[in-house]
Coordinates of C-alpha atoms in Angstrom, one line a residue:
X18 CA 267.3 104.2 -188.5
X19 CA 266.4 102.4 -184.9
X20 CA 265.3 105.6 -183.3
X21 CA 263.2 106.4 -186.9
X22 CA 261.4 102.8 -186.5
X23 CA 260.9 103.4 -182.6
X24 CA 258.8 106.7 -183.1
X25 CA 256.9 105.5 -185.5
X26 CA 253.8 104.9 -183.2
X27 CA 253.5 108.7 -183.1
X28 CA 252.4 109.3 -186.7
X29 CA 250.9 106.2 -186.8
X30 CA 247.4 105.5 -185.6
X31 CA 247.7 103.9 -182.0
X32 CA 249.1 100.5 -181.8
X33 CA 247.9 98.8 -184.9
X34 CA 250.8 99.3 -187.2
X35 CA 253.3 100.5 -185.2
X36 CA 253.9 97.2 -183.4
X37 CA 253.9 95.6 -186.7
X38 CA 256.9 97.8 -187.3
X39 CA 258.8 97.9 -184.3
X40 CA 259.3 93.9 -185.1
X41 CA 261.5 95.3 -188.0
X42 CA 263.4 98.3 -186.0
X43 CA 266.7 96.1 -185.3
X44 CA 266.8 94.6 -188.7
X45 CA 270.0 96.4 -189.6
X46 CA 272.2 95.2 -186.8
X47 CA 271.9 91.6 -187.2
X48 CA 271.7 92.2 -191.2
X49 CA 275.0 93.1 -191.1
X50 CA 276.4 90.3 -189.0
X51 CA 274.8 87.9 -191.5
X52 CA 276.5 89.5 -194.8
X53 CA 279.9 89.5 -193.1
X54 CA 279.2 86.0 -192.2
X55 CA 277.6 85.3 -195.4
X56 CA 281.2 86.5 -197.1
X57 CA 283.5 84.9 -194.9
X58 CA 281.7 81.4 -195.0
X59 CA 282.0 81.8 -199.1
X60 CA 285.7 81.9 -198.5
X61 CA 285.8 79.0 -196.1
X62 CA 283.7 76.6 -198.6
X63 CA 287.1 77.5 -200.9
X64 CA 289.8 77.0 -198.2
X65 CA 288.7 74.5 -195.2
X66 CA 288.5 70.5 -196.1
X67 CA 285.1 69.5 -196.9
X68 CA 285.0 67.0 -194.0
X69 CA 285.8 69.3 -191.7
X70 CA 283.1 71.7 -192.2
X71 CA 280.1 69.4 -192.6
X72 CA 281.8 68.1 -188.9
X73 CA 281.7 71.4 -187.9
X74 CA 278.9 73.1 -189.7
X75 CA 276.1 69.8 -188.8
X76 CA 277.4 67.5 -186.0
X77 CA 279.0 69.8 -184.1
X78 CA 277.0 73.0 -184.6
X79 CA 273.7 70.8 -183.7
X80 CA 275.2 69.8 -180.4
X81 CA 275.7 73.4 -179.6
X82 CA 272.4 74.7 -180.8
X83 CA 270.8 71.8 -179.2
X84 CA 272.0 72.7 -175.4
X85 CA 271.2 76.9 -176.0
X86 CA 267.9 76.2 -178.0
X87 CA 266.5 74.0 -175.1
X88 CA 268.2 75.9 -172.0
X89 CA 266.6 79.5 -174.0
X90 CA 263.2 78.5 -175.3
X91 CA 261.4 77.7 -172.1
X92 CA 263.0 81.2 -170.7
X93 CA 262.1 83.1 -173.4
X94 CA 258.5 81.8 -174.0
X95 CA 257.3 80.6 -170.7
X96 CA 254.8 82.7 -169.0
X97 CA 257.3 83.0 -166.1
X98 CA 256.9 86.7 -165.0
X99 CA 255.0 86.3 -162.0
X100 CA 255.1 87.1 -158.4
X101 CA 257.7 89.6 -157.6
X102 CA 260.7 90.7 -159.9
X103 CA 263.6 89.2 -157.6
X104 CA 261.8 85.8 -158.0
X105 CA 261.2 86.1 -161.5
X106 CA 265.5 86.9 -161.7
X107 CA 266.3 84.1 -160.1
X108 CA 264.4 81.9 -162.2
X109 CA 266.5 83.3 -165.1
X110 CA 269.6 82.6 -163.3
X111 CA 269.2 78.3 -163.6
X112 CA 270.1 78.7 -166.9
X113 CA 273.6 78.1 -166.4
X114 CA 273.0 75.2 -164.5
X115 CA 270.1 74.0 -167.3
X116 CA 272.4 74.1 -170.1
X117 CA 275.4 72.3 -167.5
X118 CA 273.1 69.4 -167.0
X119 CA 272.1 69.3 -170.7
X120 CA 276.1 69.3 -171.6
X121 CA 276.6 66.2 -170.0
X122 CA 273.3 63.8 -171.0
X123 CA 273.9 65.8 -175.2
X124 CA 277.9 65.3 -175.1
X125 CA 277.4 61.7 -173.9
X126 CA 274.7 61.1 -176.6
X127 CA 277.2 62.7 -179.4
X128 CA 280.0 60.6 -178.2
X129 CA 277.8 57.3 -178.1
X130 CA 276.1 57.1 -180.5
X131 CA 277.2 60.0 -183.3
X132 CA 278.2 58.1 -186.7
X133 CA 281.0 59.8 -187.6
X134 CA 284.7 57.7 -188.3
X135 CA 286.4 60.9 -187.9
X136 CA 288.3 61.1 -184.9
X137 CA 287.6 64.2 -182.8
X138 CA 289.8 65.2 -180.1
X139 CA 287.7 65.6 -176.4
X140 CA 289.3 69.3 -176.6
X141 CA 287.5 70.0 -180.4
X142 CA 284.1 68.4 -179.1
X143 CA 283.8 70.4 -175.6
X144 CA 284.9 73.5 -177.0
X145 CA 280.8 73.8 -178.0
X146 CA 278.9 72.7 -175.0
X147 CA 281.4 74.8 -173.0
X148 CA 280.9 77.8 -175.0
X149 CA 276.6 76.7 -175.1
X150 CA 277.2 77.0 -171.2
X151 CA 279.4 80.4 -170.9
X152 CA 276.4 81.8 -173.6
X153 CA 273.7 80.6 -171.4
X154 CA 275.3 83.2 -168.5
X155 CA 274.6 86.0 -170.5
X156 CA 270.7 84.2 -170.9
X157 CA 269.3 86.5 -168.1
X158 CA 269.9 89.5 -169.8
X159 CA 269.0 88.6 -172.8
X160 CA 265.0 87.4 -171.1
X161 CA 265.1 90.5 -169.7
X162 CA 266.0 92.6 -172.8
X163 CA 262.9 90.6 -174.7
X164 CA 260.3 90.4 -171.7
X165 CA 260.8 93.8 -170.9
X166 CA 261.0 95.6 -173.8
X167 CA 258.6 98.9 -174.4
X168 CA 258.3 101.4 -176.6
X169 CA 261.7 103.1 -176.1
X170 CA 262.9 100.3 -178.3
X171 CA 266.7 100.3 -176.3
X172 CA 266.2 96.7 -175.0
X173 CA 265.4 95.4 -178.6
X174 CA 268.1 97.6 -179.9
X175 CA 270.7 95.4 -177.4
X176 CA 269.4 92.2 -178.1
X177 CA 269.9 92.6 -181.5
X178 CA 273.5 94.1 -181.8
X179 CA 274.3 91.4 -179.3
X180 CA 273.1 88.0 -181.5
X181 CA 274.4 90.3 -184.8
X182 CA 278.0 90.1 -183.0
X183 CA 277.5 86.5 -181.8
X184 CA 277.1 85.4 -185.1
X185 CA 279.9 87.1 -187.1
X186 CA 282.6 87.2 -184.5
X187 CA 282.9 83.7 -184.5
X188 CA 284.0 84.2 -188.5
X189 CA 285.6 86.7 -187.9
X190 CA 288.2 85.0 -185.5
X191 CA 288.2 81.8 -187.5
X192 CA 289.4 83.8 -190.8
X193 CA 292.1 85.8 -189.1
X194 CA 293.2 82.7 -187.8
X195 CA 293.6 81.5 -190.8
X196 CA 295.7 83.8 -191.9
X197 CA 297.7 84.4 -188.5
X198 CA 297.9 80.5 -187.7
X199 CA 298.2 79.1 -191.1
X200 CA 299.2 75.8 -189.7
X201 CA 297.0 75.1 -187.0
X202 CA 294.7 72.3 -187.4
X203 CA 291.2 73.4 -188.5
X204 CA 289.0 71.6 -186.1
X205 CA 291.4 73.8 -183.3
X206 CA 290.3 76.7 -184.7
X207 CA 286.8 76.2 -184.9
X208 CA 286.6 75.2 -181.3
X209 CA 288.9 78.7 -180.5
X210 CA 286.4 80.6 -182.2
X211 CA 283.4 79.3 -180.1
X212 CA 285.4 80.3 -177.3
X213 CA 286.2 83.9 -178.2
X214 CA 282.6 84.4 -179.4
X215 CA 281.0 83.4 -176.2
X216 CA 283.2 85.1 -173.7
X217 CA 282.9 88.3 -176.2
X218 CA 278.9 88.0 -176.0
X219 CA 279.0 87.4 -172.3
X220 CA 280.8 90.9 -171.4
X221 CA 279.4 92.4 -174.0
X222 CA 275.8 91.9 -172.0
X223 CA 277.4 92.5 -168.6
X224 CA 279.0 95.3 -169.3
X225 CA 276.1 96.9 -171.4
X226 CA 273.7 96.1 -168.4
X227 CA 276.1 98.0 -166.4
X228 CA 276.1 101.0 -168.2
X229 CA 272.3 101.2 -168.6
X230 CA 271.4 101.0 -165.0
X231 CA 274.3 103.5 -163.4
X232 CA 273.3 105.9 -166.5
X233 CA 269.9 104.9 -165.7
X234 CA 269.3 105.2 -169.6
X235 CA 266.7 102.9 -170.6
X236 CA 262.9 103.5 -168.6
X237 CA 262.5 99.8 -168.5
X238 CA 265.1 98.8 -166.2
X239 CA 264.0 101.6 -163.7
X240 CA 263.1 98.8 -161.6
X241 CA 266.5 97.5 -160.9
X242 CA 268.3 100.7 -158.4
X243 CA 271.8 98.8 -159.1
X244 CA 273.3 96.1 -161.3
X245 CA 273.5 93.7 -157.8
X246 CA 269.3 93.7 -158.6
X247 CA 269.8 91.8 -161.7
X248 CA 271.7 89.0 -160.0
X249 CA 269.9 86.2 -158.3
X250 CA 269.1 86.7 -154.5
X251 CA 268.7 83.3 -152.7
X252 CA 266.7 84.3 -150.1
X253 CA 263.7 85.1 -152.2
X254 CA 263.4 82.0 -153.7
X255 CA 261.4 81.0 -156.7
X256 CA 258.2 81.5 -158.5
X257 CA 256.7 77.6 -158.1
X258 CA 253.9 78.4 -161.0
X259 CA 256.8 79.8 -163.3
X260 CA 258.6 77.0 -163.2
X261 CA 255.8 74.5 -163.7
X262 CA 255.2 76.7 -167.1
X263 CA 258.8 76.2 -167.9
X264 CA 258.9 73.2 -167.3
X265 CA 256.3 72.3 -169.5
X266 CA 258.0 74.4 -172.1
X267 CA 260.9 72.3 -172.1
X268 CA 259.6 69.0 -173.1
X269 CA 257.7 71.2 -175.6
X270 CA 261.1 72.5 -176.8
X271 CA 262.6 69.0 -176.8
X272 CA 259.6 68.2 -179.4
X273 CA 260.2 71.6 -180.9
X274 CA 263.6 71.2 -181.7
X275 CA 263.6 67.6 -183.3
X276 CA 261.0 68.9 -185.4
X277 CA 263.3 72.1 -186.7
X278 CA 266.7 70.5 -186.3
X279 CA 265.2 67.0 -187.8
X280 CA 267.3 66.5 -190.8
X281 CA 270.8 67.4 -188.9
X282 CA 270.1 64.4 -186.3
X283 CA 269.5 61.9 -189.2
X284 CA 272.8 63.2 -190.0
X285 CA 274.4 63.1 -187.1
X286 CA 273.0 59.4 -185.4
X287 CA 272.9 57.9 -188.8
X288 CA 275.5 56.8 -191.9
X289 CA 272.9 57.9 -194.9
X290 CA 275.1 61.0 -196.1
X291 CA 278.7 61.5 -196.2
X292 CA 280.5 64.3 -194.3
X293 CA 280.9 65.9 -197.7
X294 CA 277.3 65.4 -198.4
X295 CA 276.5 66.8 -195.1
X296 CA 279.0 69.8 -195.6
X297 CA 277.1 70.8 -199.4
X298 CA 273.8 70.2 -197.7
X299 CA 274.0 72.5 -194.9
X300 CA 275.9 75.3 -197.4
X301 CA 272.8 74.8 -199.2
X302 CA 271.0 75.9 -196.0
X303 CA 273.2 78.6 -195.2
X304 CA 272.3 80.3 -198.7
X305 CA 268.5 79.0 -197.8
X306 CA 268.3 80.4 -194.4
X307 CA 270.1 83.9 -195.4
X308 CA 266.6 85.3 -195.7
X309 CA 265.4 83.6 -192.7
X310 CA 267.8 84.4 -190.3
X311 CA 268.1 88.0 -191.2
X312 CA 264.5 88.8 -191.7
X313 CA 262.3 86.5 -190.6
X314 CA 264.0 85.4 -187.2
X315 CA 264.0 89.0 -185.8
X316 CA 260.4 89.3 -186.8
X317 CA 259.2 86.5 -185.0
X318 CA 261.4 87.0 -182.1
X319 CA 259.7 90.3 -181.4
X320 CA 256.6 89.3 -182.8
X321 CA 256.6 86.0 -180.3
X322 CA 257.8 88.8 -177.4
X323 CA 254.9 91.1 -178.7
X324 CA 252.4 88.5 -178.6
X325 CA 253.0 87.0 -175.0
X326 CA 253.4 90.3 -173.1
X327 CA 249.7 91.4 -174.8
X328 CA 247.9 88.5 -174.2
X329 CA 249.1 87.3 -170.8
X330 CA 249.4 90.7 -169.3
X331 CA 245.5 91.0 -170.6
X332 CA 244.9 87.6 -169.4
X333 CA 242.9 88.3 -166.5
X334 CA 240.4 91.3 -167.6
X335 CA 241.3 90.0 -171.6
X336 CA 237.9 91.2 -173.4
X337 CA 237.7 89.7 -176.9
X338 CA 235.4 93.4 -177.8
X339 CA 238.1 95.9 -176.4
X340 CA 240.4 98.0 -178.5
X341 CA 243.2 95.8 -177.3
X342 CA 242.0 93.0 -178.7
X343 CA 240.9 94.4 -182.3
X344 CA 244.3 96.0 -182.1
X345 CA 245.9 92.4 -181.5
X346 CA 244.1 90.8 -184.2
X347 CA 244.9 93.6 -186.4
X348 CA 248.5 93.2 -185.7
X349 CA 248.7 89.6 -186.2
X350 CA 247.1 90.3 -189.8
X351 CA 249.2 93.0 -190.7
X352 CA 252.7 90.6 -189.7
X353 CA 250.9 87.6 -191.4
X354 CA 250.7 89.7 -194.7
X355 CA 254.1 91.0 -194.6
X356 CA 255.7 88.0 -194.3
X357 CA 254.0 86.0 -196.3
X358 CA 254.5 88.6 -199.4
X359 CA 258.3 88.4 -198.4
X360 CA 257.7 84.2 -198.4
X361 CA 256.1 84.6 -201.6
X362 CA 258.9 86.8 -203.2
X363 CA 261.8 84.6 -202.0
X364 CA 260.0 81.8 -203.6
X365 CA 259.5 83.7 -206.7
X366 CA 262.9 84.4 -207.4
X367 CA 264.7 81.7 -205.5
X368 CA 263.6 78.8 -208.3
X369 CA 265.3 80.7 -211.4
X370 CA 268.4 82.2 -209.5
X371 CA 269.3 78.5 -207.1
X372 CA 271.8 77.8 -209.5
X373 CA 273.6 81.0 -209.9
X374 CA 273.8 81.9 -206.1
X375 CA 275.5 78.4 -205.7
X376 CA 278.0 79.1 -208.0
X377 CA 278.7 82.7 -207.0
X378 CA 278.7 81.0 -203.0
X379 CA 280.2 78.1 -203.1
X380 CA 281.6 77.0 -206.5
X381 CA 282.3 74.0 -208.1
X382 CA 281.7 72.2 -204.6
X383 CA 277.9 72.8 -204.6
X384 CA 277.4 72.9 -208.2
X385 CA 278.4 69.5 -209.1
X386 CA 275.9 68.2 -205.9
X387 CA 273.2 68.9 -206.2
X388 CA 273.1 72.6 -204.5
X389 CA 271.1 74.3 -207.3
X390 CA 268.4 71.9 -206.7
X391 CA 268.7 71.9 -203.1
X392 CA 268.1 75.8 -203.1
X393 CA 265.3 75.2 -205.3
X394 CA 263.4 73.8 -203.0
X395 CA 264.4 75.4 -200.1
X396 CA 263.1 78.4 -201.4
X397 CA 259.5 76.7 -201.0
X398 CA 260.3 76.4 -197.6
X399 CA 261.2 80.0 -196.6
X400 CA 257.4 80.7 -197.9
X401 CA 255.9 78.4 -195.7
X402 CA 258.5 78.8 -192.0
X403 CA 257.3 82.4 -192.5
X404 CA 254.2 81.9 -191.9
X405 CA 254.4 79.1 -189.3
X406 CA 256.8 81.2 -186.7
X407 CA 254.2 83.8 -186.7
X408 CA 251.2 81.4 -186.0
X409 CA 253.5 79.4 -183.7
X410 CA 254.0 82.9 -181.9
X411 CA 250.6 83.8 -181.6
X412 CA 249.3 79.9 -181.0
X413 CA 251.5 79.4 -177.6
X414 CA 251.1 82.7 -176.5
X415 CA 246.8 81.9 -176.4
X416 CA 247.1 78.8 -174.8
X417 CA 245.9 77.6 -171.6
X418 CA 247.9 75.0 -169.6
X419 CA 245.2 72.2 -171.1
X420 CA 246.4 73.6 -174.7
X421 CA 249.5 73.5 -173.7
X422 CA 249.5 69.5 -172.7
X423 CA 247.4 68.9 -176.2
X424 CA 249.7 70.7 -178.3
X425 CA 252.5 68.4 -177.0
X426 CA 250.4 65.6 -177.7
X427 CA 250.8 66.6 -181.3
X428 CA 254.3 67.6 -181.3
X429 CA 255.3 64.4 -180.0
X430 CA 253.4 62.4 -182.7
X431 CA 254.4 64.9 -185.1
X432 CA 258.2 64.9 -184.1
X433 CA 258.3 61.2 -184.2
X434 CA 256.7 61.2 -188.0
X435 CA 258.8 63.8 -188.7
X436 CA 262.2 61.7 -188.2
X437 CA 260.5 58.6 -190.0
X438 CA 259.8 60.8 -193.2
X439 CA 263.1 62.5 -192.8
X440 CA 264.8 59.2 -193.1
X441 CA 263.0 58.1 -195.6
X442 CA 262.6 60.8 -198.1
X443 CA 266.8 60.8 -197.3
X444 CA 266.7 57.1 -198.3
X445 CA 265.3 57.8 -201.6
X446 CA 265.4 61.5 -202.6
X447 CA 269.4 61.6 -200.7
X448 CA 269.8 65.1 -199.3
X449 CA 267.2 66.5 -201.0
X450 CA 264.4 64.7 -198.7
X451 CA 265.7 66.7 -195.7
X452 CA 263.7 69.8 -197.3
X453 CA 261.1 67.7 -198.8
X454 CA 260.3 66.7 -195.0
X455 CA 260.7 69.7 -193.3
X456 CA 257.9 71.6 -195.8
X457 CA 255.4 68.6 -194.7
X458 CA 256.2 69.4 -190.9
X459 CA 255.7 72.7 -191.6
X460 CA 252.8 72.8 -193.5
X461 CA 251.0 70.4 -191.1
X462 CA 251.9 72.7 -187.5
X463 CA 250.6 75.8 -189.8
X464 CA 247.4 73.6 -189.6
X465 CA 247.1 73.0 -186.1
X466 CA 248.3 76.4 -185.2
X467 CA 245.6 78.5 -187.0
X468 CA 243.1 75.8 -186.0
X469 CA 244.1 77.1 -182.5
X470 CA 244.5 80.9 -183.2
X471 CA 240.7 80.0 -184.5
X472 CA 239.4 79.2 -181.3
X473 CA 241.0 81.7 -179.1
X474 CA 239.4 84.8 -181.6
X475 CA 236.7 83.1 -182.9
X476 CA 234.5 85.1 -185.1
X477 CA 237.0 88.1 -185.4
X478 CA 240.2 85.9 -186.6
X479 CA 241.3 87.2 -189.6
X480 CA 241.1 85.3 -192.9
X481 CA 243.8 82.7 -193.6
X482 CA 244.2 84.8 -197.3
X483 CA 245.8 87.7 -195.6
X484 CA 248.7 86.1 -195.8
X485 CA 248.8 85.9 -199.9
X486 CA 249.8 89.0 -202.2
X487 CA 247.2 91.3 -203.6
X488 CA 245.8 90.6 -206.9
X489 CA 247.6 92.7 -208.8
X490 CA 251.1 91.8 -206.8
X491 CA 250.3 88.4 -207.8
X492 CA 250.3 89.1 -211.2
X493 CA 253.5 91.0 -211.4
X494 CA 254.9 88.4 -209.6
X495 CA 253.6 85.4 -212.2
X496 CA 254.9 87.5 -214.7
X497 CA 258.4 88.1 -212.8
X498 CA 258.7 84.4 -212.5
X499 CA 257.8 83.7 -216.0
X500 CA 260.4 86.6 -217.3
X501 CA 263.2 85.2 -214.9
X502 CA 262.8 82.0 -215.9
X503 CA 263.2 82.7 -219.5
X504 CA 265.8 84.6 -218.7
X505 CA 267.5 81.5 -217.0
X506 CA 267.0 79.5 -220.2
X507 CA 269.0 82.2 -222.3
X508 CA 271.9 83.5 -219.8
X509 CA 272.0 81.4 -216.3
X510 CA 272.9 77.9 -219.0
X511 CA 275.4 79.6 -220.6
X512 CA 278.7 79.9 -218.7
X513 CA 280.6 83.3 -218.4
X514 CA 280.5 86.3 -216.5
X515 CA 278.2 88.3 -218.7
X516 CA 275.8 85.9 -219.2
X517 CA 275.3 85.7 -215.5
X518 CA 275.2 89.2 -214.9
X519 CA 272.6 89.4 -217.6
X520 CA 270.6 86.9 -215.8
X521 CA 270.8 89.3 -212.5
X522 CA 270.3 92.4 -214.1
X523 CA 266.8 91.0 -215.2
X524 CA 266.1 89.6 -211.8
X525 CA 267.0 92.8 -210.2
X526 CA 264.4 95.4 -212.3
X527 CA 261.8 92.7 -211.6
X528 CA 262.7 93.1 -208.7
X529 CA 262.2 96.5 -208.3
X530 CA 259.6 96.4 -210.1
X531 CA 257.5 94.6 -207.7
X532 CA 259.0 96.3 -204.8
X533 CA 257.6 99.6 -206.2
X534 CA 254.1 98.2 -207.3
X535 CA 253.8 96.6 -203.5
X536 CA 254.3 100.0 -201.4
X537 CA 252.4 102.3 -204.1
X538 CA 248.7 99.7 -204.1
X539 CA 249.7 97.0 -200.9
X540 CA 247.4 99.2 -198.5
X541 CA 249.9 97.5 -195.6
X542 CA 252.9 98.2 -197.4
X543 CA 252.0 101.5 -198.3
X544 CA 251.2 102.6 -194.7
X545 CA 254.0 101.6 -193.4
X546 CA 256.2 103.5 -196.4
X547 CA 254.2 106.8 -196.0
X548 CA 254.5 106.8 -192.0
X549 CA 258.2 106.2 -192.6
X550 CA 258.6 108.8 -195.4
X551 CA 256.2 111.0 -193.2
X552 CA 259.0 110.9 -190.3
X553 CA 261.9 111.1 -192.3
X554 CA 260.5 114.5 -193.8
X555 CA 259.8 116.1 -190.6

């Protein structure tokens, strides 16, 4: 299926759907790693304490995202490919030391001022920042795999299979252990498995690189002769300019990252929800985020990749009437359509079938708190992260370093609103506020990002609507919410297995239903299911 996606562009015309497509060429490998996780987590809602996974799952798991989301973004968004290519290496090569630095100041923080009664050996709570930090090694390989990835589609294709096995090994290792260890302590475990992931991801990337440069496989890496080219070389020294731009990236990501990981630091630094509370909520999440971490996530990581490489490497002779830039604005209408039809859809069908997913997923533990609702309204905020990650993408990739100190203007404010209404919504609403919150944050950066993508295209930026359904999709999806809500009413309140499945089965021909109407009349849709069919055929 990779290589189908990747030569696409050849039945396609030029560039104006096919790097639409290409975002969604390594879909499969890191789909797959979610629904094994997906399954094993169902089984650990039934098995691990409820304490010990929202430790796990929210204070721990944000400490670790924390550190690799910080020491990453500025690498991976930064316009930091500049001078020559050894400099530009060794620039990727600080990570280590980033994320070291950043393990100190975020373990101290954690173990100052975190909440929690529980005590947490120092051997359970390092276990993450040391595993962030063994990761972050692998860092340059994974820049490299996103900055310079082409048409050939091989560097996508390894970044993808290695975050798919990143995320299910982990669950893999903790379930075998399970049964393997069946008395060791389950906070042991967990900090085992973030071992065994890392070091797994880390030669998984060196010894992939390897391969592709002695084989000399992949055209993009023609530039490195031998494998000693992609480690640092100290007596080139770095790119100054690069790392002023990441440097300004990082206090953006700081910003950034209270605004998306918001809810999980009133969490952490505060007393408002139990561990059990915390444990359902972030279950919820899991359930929530299933579409946006296997669909969404990959598109706007190639999408932001997509987006930076085009603009900047255009910056200079960048002619707003060129084929490169109607090709660009094309693009960015064409991803804003298709994922906001897939927001739309997830919304849709997410409000009737909350409380049937959090039975099937988690049982009587989300059911009786609250998780139905919880999912309810998460499902509004898939619609709307869908389409901020793609005007996020293309909004920081226009941006000039004046931009740039402006927009963190606003994501300071906005960070430090964000928090206040977190807390308060929590105060009042309980968990439920978290979500609440997080659809006003989004809702108001979709704002300032399209008032931005306004003034870099000016007269040719597409219309704001191209990111809504068709007329006639709209309708079938009315009437698909309207028949699966009814259908709620009858089966989904009754208990027993065949009521459910008669709840399902409805959910699943409107379904299809829409699926089929979308790729025969969506003129976007239906281009890129003919190219594909065209392909397949020949």
């Amino acid at each position: 299926m990779t290589s189908l996606f990747a030569s696409l562009a050849h039945n396609l015309r030029g560039q104006v759907i096919y790097e639409s497509i290409k975002t969604f060429q390594n879909l499969e490998f890191q789909l797959i790693a979610r629904i094994i996780s997906f399954g094993i987590n169902m089984y650990l809602l039934r098995r691990i304490d409820n304490d010990v996974l929202g430790l796990v799952n929210v204070r721990l798991t944000l400490l670790y995202s924390t550190i690799l989301f910080l020491t990453r973004e500025p690498l991976r968004k930064a316009e930091i490919i500049r001078g020559s290519l050894p400099k530009f290496i060794n620039l990727l090569w600080l990570s280590p030391l980033i994320s070291t630095v950043l393990s100190v100041i975020c373990v101290y923080l954690w173990y100052t001022f975190s909440s929690t009664t529980v005590d947490v050996s120092w051997t359970v709570v390092l276990s993450f920042p040391i595993s962030a930090i063994i990761e972050s090694i692998a860092e340059p390989f994974s820049v490299i795999s996103l900055r310079l990835e082409s048409t050939s589609g091989s560097l996508g294709q390894h970044f993808a299979i290695g975050q798919g096995m990143l995320i299910c090994v982990k669950r893999i290792f903790v379930l075998a252990g399970l049964f393997i260890f069946p008395e060791m302590y389950h906070l042991d475990l967990f900090a085992y498995s973030q071992y065994f992931g890392a070091i797994a991801y880390l030669l998984f990337n060196f010894i992939a690189f390897y391969v592709y440069i002695r084989n000399k496989s992949i055209p993009e890496l023609e530039s490195f002769s031998t494998f000693s080219d992609l480690l640092p070389k100290f007596n080139e020294g770095i790119d100054r300019n690069s790392v002023n731009a990441m440097s300004t990236m990082f206090a953006h990501s700081i910003l950034k990252q209270l605004l998306t990981d918001g809810s999980a630091y009133v969490m952490t630094f505060t007393e408002l929800l139990s561990l059990k509370q915390q444990g359902v909520y972030d279950a919820v999440e899991r359930v929530g985020s299933i579409i946006v971490r296997t669909i969404l996530s990959p598109i706007d990581e190639n999408c932001n990749a997509y987006f930076s490489n085009t603009i900047r490497k255009e910056s200079s002779v960048f002619n707003k009437n060129t084929d490169n830039h109607d090709d660009l604005v094309k693009n960015l209408s064409t991803i804003l359509h298709v994922v906001g039809v897939l927001g739309f859809v997830a919304c849709i069908f997410g409000i009737p079938y909350s409380s049937t997913a959090i039975s099937l997923y988690g049982g009587k533990l989300l059911s009786d708190n609250g998780g139905a609702l919880l999912l309810s309204l998460y499902s509004a905020y898939i619609l709307v992260t869908a389409i901020n990650g793609i005007t996020e993408g293309f909004a920081m990739a226009s941006m000039d370093n004046y931009q740039i100190y402006s927009h963190g203007k606003f994501l300071f404010v906005t960070s430090a609103l964000h928090l206040f209404i977190n807390y308060v919504l929590c105060v009042y609403l309980n968990s439920a506020g978290f979500i609440v919150a997080n659809i006003i944050n989004m809702t108001i950066r979709i704002v300032y990002n399209w008032r931005t993508i306004r003034e870099y295209l000016g007269e040719s930026s597409p219309s704001f609507t191209t990111v809504f359904p068709s007329f006639s999709t709209s309708m079938f999806l009315g009437a698909s919410l309207f028949a699966t809500s009814f259908s709620y009413l009858i089966f989904a309140t009754t208990p027993g297995l065949s009521h459910n499945l008669s709840h399902i089965a409805i959910g699943a021909v409107c379904l299809i239903l829409i699926a089929q109407h979308t790729i025969q009349h969506d003129p976007v849709f239906a281009s890129i299911i003919d190219s594909l069919a065209k392909k397949h055929r020949e």
